[in-house]
Short mmCIF file of C-alpha atoms and ligand atoms in Angstrom, two decimals:
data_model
loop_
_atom_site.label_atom_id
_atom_site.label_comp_id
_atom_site.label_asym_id
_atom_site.label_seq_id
_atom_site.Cartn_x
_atom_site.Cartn_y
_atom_site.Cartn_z
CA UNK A 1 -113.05 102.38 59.40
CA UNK A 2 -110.60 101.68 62.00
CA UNK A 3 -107.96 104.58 63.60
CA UNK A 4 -105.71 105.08 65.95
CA UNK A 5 -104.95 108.28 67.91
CA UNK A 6 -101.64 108.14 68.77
CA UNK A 7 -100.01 111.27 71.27
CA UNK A 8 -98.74 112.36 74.75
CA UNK A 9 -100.40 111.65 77.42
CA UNK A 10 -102.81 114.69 77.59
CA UNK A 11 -103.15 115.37 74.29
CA UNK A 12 -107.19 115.52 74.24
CA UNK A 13 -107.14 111.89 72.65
CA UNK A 14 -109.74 110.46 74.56
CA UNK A 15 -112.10 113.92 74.49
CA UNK A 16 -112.02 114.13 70.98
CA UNK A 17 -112.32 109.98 70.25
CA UNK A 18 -115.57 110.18 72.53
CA UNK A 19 -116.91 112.41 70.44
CA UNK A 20 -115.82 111.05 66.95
CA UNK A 21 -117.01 107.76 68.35
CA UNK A 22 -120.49 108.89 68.68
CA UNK A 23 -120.82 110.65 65.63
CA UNK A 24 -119.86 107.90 63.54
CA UNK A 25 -121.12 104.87 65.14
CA UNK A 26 -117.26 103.50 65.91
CA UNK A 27 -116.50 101.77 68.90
CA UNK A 28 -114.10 103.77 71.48
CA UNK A 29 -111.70 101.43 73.11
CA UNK A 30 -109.38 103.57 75.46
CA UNK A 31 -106.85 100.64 76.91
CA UNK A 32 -106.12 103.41 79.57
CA UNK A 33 -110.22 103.46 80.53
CA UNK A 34 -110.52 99.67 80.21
CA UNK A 35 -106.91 99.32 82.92
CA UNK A 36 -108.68 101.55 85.30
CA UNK A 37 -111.89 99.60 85.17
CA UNK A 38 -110.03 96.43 85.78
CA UNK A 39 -107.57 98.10 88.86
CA UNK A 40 -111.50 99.61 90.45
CA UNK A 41 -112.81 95.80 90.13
CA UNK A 42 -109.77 94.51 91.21
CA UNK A 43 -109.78 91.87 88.40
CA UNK A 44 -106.34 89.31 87.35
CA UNK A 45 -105.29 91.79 84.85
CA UNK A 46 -106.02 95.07 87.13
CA UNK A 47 -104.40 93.50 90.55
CA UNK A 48 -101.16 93.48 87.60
CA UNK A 49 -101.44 96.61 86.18
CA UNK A 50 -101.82 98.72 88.96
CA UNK A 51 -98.10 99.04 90.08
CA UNK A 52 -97.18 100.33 86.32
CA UNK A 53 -100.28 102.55 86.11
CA UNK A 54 -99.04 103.89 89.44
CA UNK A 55 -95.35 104.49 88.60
CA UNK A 56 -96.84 106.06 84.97
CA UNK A 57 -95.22 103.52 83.03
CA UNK A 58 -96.57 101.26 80.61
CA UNK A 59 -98.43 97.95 81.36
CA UNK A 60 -96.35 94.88 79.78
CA UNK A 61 -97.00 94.48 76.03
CA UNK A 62 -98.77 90.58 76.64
CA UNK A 63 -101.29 92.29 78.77
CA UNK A 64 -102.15 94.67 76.59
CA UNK A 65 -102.23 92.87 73.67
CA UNK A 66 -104.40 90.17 75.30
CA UNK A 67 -107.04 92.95 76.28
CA UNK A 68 -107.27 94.27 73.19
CA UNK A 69 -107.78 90.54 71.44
CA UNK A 70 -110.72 90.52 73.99
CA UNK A 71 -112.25 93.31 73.15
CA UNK A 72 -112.02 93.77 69.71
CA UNK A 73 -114.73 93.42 67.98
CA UNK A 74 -115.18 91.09 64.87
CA UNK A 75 -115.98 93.69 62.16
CA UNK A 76 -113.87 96.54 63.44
CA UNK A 77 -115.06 100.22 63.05
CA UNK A 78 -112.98 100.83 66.02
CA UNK A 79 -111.16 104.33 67.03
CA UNK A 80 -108.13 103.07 69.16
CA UNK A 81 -107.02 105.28 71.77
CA UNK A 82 -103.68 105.08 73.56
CA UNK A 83 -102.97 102.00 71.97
CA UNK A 84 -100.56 100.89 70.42
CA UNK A 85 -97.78 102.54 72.54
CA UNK A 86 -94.96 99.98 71.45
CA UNK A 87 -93.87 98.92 68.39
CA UNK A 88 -94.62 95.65 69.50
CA UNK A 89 -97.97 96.09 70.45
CA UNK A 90 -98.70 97.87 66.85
CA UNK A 91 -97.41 94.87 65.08
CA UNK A 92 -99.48 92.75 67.38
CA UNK A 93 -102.53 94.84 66.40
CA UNK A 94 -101.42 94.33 62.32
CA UNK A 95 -101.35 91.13 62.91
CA UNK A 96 -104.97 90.83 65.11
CA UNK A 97 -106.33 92.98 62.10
CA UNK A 98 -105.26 90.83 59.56
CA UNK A 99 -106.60 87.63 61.02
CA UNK A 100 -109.75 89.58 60.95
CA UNK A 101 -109.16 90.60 56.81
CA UNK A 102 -109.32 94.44 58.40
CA UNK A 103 -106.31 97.21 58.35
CA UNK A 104 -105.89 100.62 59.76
CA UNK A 105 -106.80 103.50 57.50
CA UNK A 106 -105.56 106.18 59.41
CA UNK A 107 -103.17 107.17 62.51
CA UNK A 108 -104.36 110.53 63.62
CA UNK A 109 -100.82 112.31 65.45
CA UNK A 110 -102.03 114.46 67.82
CA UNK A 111 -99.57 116.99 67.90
CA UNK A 112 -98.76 119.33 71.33
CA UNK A 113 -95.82 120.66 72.78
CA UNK A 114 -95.22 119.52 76.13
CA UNK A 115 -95.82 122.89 78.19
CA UNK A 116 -99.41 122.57 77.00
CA UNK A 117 -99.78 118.96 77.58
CA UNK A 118 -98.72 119.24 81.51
CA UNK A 119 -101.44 122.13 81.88
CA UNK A 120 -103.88 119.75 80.65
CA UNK A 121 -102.92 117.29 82.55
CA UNK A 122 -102.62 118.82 85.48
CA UNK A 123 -105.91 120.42 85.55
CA UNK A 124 -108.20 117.27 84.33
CA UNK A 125 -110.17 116.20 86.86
CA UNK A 126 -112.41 113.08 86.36
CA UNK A 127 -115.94 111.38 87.84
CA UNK A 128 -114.96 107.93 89.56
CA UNK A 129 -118.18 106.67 88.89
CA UNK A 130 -119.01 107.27 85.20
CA UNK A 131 -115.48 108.07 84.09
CA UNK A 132 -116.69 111.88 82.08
CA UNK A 133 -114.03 114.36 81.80
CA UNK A 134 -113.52 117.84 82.44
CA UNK A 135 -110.72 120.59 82.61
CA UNK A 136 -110.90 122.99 85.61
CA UNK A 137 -110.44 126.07 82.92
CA UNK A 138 -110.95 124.63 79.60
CA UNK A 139 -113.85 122.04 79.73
CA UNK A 140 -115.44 123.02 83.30
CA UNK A 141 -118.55 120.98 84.78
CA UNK A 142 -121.58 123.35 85.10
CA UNK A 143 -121.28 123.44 88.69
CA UNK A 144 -117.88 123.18 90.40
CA UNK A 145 -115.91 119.92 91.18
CA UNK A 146 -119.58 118.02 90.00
CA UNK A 147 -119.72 116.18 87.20
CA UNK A 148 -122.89 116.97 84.86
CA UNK A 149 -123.78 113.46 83.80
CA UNK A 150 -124.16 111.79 87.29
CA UNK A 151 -123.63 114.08 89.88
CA UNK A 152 -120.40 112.05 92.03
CA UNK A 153 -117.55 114.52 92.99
CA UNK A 154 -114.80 114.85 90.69
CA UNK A 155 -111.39 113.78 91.47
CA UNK A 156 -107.75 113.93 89.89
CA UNK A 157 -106.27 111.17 88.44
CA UNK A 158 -103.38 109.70 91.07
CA UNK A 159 -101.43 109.74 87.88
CA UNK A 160 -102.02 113.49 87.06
CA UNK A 161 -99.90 114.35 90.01
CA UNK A 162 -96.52 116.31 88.74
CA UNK A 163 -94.05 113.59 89.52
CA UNK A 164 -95.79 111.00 87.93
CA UNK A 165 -96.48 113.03 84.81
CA UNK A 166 -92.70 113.55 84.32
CA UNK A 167 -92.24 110.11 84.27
CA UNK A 168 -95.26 109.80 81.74
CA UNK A 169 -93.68 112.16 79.56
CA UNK A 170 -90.29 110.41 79.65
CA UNK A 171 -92.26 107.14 79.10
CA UNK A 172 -93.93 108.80 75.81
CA UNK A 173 -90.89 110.14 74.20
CA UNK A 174 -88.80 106.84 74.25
CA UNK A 175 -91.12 103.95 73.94
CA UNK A 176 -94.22 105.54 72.01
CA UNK A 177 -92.88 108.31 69.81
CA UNK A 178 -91.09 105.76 68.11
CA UNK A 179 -94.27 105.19 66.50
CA UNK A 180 -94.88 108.44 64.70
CA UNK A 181 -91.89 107.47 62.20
CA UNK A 182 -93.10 103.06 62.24
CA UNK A 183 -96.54 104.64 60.79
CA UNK A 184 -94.95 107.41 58.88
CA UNK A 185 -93.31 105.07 56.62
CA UNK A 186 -96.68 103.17 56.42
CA UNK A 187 -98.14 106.03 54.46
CA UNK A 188 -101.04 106.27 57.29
CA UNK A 189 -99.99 108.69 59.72
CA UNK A 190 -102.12 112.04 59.68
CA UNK A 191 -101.14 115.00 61.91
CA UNK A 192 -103.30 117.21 63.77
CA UNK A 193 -102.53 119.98 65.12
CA UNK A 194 -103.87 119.55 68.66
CA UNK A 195 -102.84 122.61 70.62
CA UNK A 196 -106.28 124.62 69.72
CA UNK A 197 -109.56 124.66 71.94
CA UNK A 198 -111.64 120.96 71.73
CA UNK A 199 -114.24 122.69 69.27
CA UNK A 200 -111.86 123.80 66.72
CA UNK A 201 -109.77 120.51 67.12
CA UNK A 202 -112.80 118.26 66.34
CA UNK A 203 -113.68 120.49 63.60
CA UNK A 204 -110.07 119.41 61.53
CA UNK A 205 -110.66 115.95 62.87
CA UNK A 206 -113.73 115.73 61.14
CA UNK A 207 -112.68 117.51 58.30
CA UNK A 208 -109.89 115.04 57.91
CA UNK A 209 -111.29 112.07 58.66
CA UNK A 210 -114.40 112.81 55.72
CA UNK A 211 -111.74 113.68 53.51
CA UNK A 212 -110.61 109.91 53.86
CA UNK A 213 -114.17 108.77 53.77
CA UNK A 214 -114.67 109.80 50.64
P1 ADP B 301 -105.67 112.11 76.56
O1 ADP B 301 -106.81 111.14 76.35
O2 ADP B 301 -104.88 112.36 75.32
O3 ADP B 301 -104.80 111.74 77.73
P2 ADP B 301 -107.79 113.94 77.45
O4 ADP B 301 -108.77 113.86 76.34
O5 ADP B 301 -108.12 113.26 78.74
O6 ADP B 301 -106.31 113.52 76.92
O7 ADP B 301 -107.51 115.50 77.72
C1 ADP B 301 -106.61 115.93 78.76
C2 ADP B 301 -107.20 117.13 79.48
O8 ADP B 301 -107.21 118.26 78.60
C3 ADP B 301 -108.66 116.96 79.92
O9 ADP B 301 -108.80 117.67 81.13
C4 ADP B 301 -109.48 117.61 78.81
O10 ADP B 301 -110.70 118.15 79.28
C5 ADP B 301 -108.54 118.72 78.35
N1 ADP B 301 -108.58 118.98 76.91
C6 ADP B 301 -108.75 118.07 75.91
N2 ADP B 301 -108.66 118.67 74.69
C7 ADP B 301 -108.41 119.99 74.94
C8 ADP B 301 -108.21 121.14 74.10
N3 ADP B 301 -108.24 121.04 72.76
N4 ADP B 301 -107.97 122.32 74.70
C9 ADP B 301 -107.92 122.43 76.05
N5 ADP B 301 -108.10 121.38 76.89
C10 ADP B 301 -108.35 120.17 76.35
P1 AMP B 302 -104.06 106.73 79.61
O1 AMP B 302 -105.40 106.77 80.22
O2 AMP B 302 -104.08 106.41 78.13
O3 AMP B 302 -103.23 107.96 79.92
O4 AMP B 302 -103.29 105.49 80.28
C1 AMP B 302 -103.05 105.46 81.67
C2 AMP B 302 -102.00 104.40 82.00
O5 AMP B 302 -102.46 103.10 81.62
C3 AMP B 302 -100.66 104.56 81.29
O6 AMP B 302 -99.80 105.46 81.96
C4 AMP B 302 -100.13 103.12 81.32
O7 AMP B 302 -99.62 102.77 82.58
C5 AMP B 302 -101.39 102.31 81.09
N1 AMP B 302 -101.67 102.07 79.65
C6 AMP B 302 -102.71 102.54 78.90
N2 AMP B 302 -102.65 102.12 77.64
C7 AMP B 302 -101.51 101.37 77.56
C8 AMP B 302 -100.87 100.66 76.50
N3 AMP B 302 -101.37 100.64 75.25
N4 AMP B 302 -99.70 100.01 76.78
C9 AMP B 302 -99.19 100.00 78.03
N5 AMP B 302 -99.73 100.65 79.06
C10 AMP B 302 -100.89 101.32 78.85
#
């Protein structure tokens, strides 16, 4: 099975594909996770990326798409998450797919309204070192500003900062919304209804991703 989560920026995307992931034995790439490992190490492709990551707008489209051709893997099972933002980089990712005599069987639309999406955002904090994370009200760590797993002090994203999420936002609505209506017309987009707490979302995610199973 391979899906896509496709939604703002703060959406829970990357909460609820970690756990999906792990239920069903998929692979989690998170294009966002794997840009922030490669800004930390400093790497070609994260000494290029930084300045858009920074600003809160998207990485160019031949970046991505390159990442994504290294780290796919051959047989899929693969929950994509934040990518594609483009229409570009979702035709790229047809095309990558088809090479590989695979397809996407569902688009999962997490769907927020944007009042929510900035309180997430705004209160996510996350462990530098082994990347877990948490909401100051909704998903706390056990003991404050710790994270559970490791123990490291947990910090805010530099790009969870209020200007910067504006911008975000912005970015969203005119380059990746598009995308809701490309898939849409594919017959593959599913919406979720994303605005309830992370056990009840999981709970329809589940429910509709089984119902495809089967
Ligand atoms: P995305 O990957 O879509 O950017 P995240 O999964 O990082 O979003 O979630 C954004 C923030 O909102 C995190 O702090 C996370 O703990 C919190 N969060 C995720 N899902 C929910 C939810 N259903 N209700 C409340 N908070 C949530
Ligand atoms: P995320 O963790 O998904 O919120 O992504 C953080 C930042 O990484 C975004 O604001 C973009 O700058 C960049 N990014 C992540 N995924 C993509 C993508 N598919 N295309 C372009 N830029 C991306």
């Amino acid at each position: 099975m391979n899906l896509v989560f496709l939604g703002p920026p703060g959406a829970g995307k990357g909460t609820q594909a970690k756990k999906l992931a792990q239920e069903l034995g998929l692979v989690h790439i998170s294009t966002g996770d794997l840009l922030r490992s490669a800004v930390k190490n400093q790497t070609p492709l994260g000494r290029k990326a930084k300045e858009y990551m920074d600003r809160g707008e998207l990485v160019p489209d031949e970046l991505i798409i390159a990442l994504i051709e290294e780290v796919m893997p051959e047989g899929g099972g693969v929950i994509f998450d934040g990518f594609p933002r483009t229409i570009a980089q979702a035709e790229a990712l047809e095309r990558m797919l088809e090479r590989k005599g695979l397809h996407l069987d569902m688009v999962i639309f997490f769907d927020v309204d944007d009042d929510v999406v900035v309180e997430r955002l705004s209160g996510r904090r996350v462990c530098p070192n082994c990347g877990a994370v948490y909401h100051i009200k909704y998903n706390p760590p056990k003991e404050d500003e710790i994270c559970d797993r490791c123990g490291t002090r947990l910090i805010q994203r530099e790009d969870d900062r209020e200007e910067v999420v504006r911008n975000r936002l912005a970015v969203y609505r005119e380059q990746t919304a598009p995308l809701i209506e490309y898939y849409e017309r594919k017959g593959i987009l599913i919406k979720l209804d994303a605005s309830k707490d992370i056990g009840e979302v999981y709970s329809e995610l589940l429910r509709l991703v089984n119902e495809e199973r089967n």
